[in-house]
Short mmCIF file of C-alpha atoms in Angstrom, two decimals:
data_model
loop_
_atom_site.label_atom_id
_atom_site.label_comp_id
_atom_site.label_asym_id
_atom_site.label_seq_id
_atom_site.Cartn_x
_atom_site.Cartn_y
_atom_site.Cartn_z
CA MET E 1 6.58 39.30 -25.18
CA LEU E 2 4.38 36.83 -23.51
CA GLN E 3 1.03 36.56 -24.61
CA ALA E 4 -1.77 34.74 -23.07
CA ILE E 5 -2.62 31.05 -23.70
CA SER E 6 -5.97 30.53 -25.12
CA ASP E 7 -8.92 27.99 -23.03
CA ALA E 8 -8.44 25.84 -26.25
CA GLY E 9 -4.91 25.97 -26.33
CA LEU E 10 -4.35 24.47 -23.51
CA ALA E 11 -7.00 21.61 -23.76
CA ILE E 12 -5.14 20.96 -27.04
CA MET E 13 -1.96 20.57 -25.37
CA GLY E 14 -3.21 19.12 -22.62
CA LEU E 15 -4.69 16.19 -25.11
CA ALA E 16 -1.51 16.02 -27.30
CA ILE E 17 0.42 15.60 -23.65
CA GLY E 18 -2.04 13.20 -22.67
CA ALA E 19 -1.85 10.98 -25.82
CA GLY E 20 2.33 10.63 -25.68
CA LEU E 21 2.13 9.47 -22.37
CA ALA E 22 -0.58 7.22 -23.10
CA LEU E 23 1.12 5.44 -25.83
CA GLY E 24 4.35 5.56 -24.83
CA LEU E 25 4.38 4.74 -20.75
CA ALA E 26 1.84 1.68 -22.35
CA GLY E 27 4.93 1.11 -24.83
CA ILE E 28 7.32 0.91 -22.77
CA GLY E 29 5.41 -1.17 -19.68
CA ALA E 30 4.55 -3.52 -22.67
CA GLY E 31 7.85 -4.11 -23.54
CA LEU E 32 9.59 -4.50 -20.41
CA GLY E 33 6.84 -7.15 -19.36
CA MET E 34 6.90 -9.16 -22.86
CA GLY E 35 10.77 -9.83 -21.99
CA THR E 36 10.43 -10.47 -18.85
CA ALA E 37 7.58 -12.76 -19.96
CA SER E 38 8.90 -13.88 -22.72
CA ALA E 39 11.86 -15.16 -21.41
CA ALA E 40 9.75 -16.96 -18.63
CA ALA E 41 7.59 -18.41 -21.50
CA LEU E 42 10.40 -19.64 -23.43
CA GLY E 43 12.10 -21.52 -20.15
CA ALA E 44 8.48 -22.88 -19.38
CA ILE E 45 8.52 -24.48 -22.80
CA THR E 46 11.60 -25.71 -22.75
CA GLU E 47 10.86 -27.81 -19.67
CA LYS E 48 7.37 -28.66 -20.37
CA PRO E 49 6.53 -28.06 -23.94
CA GLU E 50 2.57 -28.97 -23.01
CA THR E 51 2.69 -25.39 -21.56
CA PHE E 52 3.25 -23.60 -24.89
CA GLY E 53 -0.48 -22.51 -25.23
CA LYS E 54 -0.23 -20.86 -21.98
CA SER E 55 2.82 -19.49 -22.36
CA ILE E 56 2.02 -17.78 -25.86
CA LEU E 57 -1.67 -16.46 -23.89
CA TYR E 58 0.35 -14.87 -21.11
CA VAL E 59 2.20 -12.89 -23.84
CA VAL E 60 -0.91 -12.04 -25.39
CA PHE E 61 -2.64 -10.34 -22.59
CA ILE E 62 0.33 -8.80 -22.13
CA GLU E 63 0.49 -6.83 -26.22
CA ALA E 64 -3.11 -5.90 -25.60
CA VAL E 65 -1.51 -3.72 -22.89
CA ALA E 66 0.81 -1.42 -25.61
CA ILE E 67 -2.76 -2.06 -28.04
CA TYR E 68 -5.37 -0.05 -25.44
CA GLY E 69 -2.57 2.32 -25.02
CA PHE E 70 -2.70 3.25 -28.83
CA VAL E 71 -6.59 3.16 -28.87
CA ILE E 72 -6.55 5.75 -25.89
CA ALA E 73 -3.73 7.70 -28.08
CA PHE E 74 -5.85 7.78 -30.88
CA LEU E 75 -9.06 9.13 -28.99
CA LEU E 76 -7.40 11.55 -27.00
CA ILE E 77 -5.83 13.07 -30.52
CA GLY E 78 -9.60 12.89 -31.74
CA LEU E 79 -10.49 15.13 -29.40
CA ILE E 80 -8.78 17.58 -30.62
CA SER E 81 -11.47 18.60 -33.53
CA THR E 82 -14.02 18.66 -31.59
CA VAL E 83 -11.96 21.47 -29.25
CA LEU E 84 -10.88 22.99 -32.39
CA ALA E 85 -14.55 23.22 -33.55
#
């Protein structure tokens, strides 16, 4: 009933789980950070409008975390084809 799992199957499973975790956790972290930073940025901009540039820059840096997670997920998915070859 139980079949042996090949090494390639385990590698593919690990890569797929890793890609999902990289994208999911980066997205969750960026979303939480962006919510907090955006709320603080809006409060700062309301009090001092000249802080607009710095505030937006901080939010962009947080968004970069999600983009890095997206890139890592695609790199891991790309490795699946090398395991199958």
